[in-house]
Amino acid sequence: MTQEQPIKNASSAKQVPAAFYKWAYGFFVVAGLCWIIFSDDFMTGVSQLGIALIFDPFDQKVRWNNRPLYQRVWLIVHVFLVLGLFAYHLFA
């Protein structure tokens, strides 16, 4: 391939409905908690909780600094919970 292919404009990308992100976030949180509580594979549950963070359940068009405080606190607590569970598994 000698010619470079132009990259599609981001505005022409397919938009995913906001409800999808909320459902995906909820699914991975529930799956992670189920793995942690009901399974012997603790780290799979922790990784599911970490994957849930990919699907931001709040309005992604709003910049971080403009988000309400409760949304920022929720996501920061979620990150520290995942990091804490990971550290618990490593050092316990």
mmCIF file of C-alpha atoms in Angstrom:
data_model
loop_
_atom_site.group_PDB
_atom_site.id
_atom_site.type_symbol
_atom_site.label_atom_id
_atom_site.label_comp_id
_atom_site.label_asym_id
_atom_site.label_seq_id
_atom_site.Cartn_x
_atom_site.Cartn_y
_atom_site.Cartn_z
ATOM 1 C CA MET A 1 0.000 0.000 0.000
ATOM 2 C CA THR A 2 1.829 3.078 -1.179
ATOM 3 C CA GLN A 3 -0.879 5.683 -0.756
ATOM 4 C CA GLU A 4 -1.947 6.899 2.638
ATOM 5 C CA GLN A 5 -5.592 6.489 3.443
ATOM 6 C CA PRO A 6 -7.317 9.590 4.814
ATOM 7 C CA ILE A 7 -8.619 9.300 8.359
ATOM 8 C CA LYS A 8 -12.341 9.773 8.685
ATOM 9 C CA ASN A 9 -13.478 12.886 10.452
ATOM 10 C CA ALA A 10 -14.474 12.222 14.051
ATOM 11 C CA SER A 11 -17.813 13.934 13.492
ATOM 12 C CA SER A 12 -18.746 11.275 10.940
ATOM 13 C CA ALA A 13 -18.203 8.475 13.462
ATOM 14 C CA LYS A 14 -21.252 6.557 14.596
ATOM 15 C CA GLN A 15 -22.692 7.989 17.793
ATOM 16 C CA VAL A 16 -23.511 5.525 20.565
ATOM 17 C CA PRO A 17 -26.600 6.312 22.659
ATOM 18 C CA ALA A 18 -25.875 7.566 26.175
ATOM 19 C CA ALA A 19 -28.055 4.815 27.650
ATOM 20 C CA PHE A 20 -25.587 2.219 26.337
ATOM 21 C CA TYR A 21 -22.816 3.629 28.531
ATOM 22 C CA LYS A 22 -25.025 3.552 31.628
ATOM 23 C CA TRP A 23 -26.083 -0.039 30.995
ATOM 24 C CA ALA A 24 -22.525 -1.163 30.223
ATOM 25 C CA TYR A 25 -21.190 0.564 33.346
ATOM 26 C CA GLY A 26 -23.876 -1.070 35.465
ATOM 27 C CA PHE A 27 -23.287 -4.469 33.891
ATOM 28 C CA PHE A 28 -19.557 -4.441 34.584
ATOM 29 C CA VAL A 29 -20.042 -3.180 38.148
ATOM 30 C CA VAL A 30 -22.582 -5.925 38.897
ATOM 31 C CA ALA A 31 -20.438 -8.552 37.155
ATOM 32 C CA GLY A 32 -17.375 -7.455 39.119
ATOM 33 C CA LEU A 33 -19.194 -7.541 42.437
ATOM 34 C CA CYS A 34 -20.636 -10.982 41.653
ATOM 35 C CA TRP A 35 -17.164 -12.294 40.809
ATOM 36 C CA ILE A 36 -15.710 -10.863 44.000
ATOM 37 C CA ILE A 37 -18.509 -12.184 46.226
ATOM 38 C CA PHE A 38 -19.442 -15.519 44.643
ATOM 39 C CA SER A 39 -16.272 -16.678 42.899
ATOM 40 C CA ASP A 40 -12.797 -17.771 43.869
ATOM 41 C CA ASP A 41 -11.322 -15.539 41.154
ATOM 42 C CA PHE A 42 -10.969 -12.236 43.022
ATOM 43 C CA MET A 43 -8.865 -10.459 40.396
ATOM 44 C CA THR A 44 -11.380 -11.093 37.614
ATOM 45 C CA GLY A 45 -13.924 -9.215 39.681
ATOM 46 C CA VAL A 46 -11.496 -6.368 40.272
ATOM 47 C CA SER A 47 -10.718 -6.189 36.557
ATOM 48 C CA GLN A 48 -14.444 -6.078 35.758
ATOM 49 C CA LEU A 49 -14.803 -3.123 38.113
ATOM 50 C CA GLY A 50 -11.866 -1.457 36.359
ATOM 51 C CA ILE A 51 -13.367 -2.085 32.925
ATOM 52 C CA ALA A 52 -16.589 -0.446 34.118
ATOM 53 C CA LEU A 53 -14.705 2.849 34.311
ATOM 54 C CA ILE A 54 -14.306 2.828 30.531
ATOM 55 C CA PHE A 55 -18.045 3.362 30.241
ATOM 56 C CA ASP A 56 -18.492 6.740 31.899
ATOM 57 C CA PRO A 57 -22.147 6.646 33.050
ATOM 58 C CA PHE A 58 -22.458 10.436 33.099
ATOM 59 C CA ASP A 59 -22.714 12.956 30.249
ATOM 60 C CA GLN A 60 -19.440 12.591 28.368
ATOM 61 C CA LYS A 61 -19.870 15.875 26.536
ATOM 62 C CA VAL A 62 -19.308 17.783 29.780
ATOM 63 C CA ARG A 63 -15.662 18.461 30.590
ATOM 64 C CA TRP A 64 -14.265 17.167 33.878
ATOM 65 C CA ASN A 65 -13.981 20.643 35.446
ATOM 66 C CA ASN A 66 -17.593 21.471 34.565
ATOM 67 C CA ARG A 67 -19.105 18.290 35.995
ATOM 68 C CA PRO A 68 -21.090 18.369 39.223
ATOM 69 C CA LEU A 69 -19.103 17.498 42.327
ATOM 70 C CA TYR A 70 -21.013 14.262 43.004
ATOM 71 C CA GLN A 71 -20.040 12.878 39.569
ATOM 72 C CA ARG A 72 -16.365 13.628 40.093
ATOM 73 C CA VAL A 73 -16.441 12.165 43.607
ATOM 74 C CA TRP A 74 -18.241 9.039 42.350
ATOM 75 C CA LEU A 75 -15.648 8.346 39.650
ATOM 76 C CA ILE A 76 -12.661 9.132 41.877
ATOM 77 C CA VAL A 77 -13.989 6.836 44.623
ATOM 78 C CA HIS A 78 -14.524 4.121 42.001
ATOM 79 C CA VAL A 79 -10.915 4.458 40.799
ATOM 80 C CA PHE A 80 -9.523 4.308 44.339
ATOM 81 C CA LEU A 81 -11.750 1.333 45.169
ATOM 82 C CA VAL A 82 -10.336 -0.582 42.191
ATOM 83 C CA LEU A 83 -6.767 0.407 43.065
ATOM 84 C CA GLY A 84 -7.328 -0.524 46.708
ATOM 85 C CA LEU A 85 -8.733 -3.951 45.829
ATOM 86 C CA PHE A 86 -5.830 -4.521 43.462
ATOM 87 C CA ALA A 87 -3.323 -3.552 46.156
ATOM 88 C CA TYR A 88 -5.139 -5.757 48.676
ATOM 89 C CA HIS A 89 -4.745 -8.741 46.371
ATOM 90 C CA LEU A 90 -1.065 -8.023 45.746
ATOM 91 C CA PHE A 91 -0.017 -7.446 49.344
ATOM 92 C CA ALA A 92 -2.403 -9.645 51.357
#
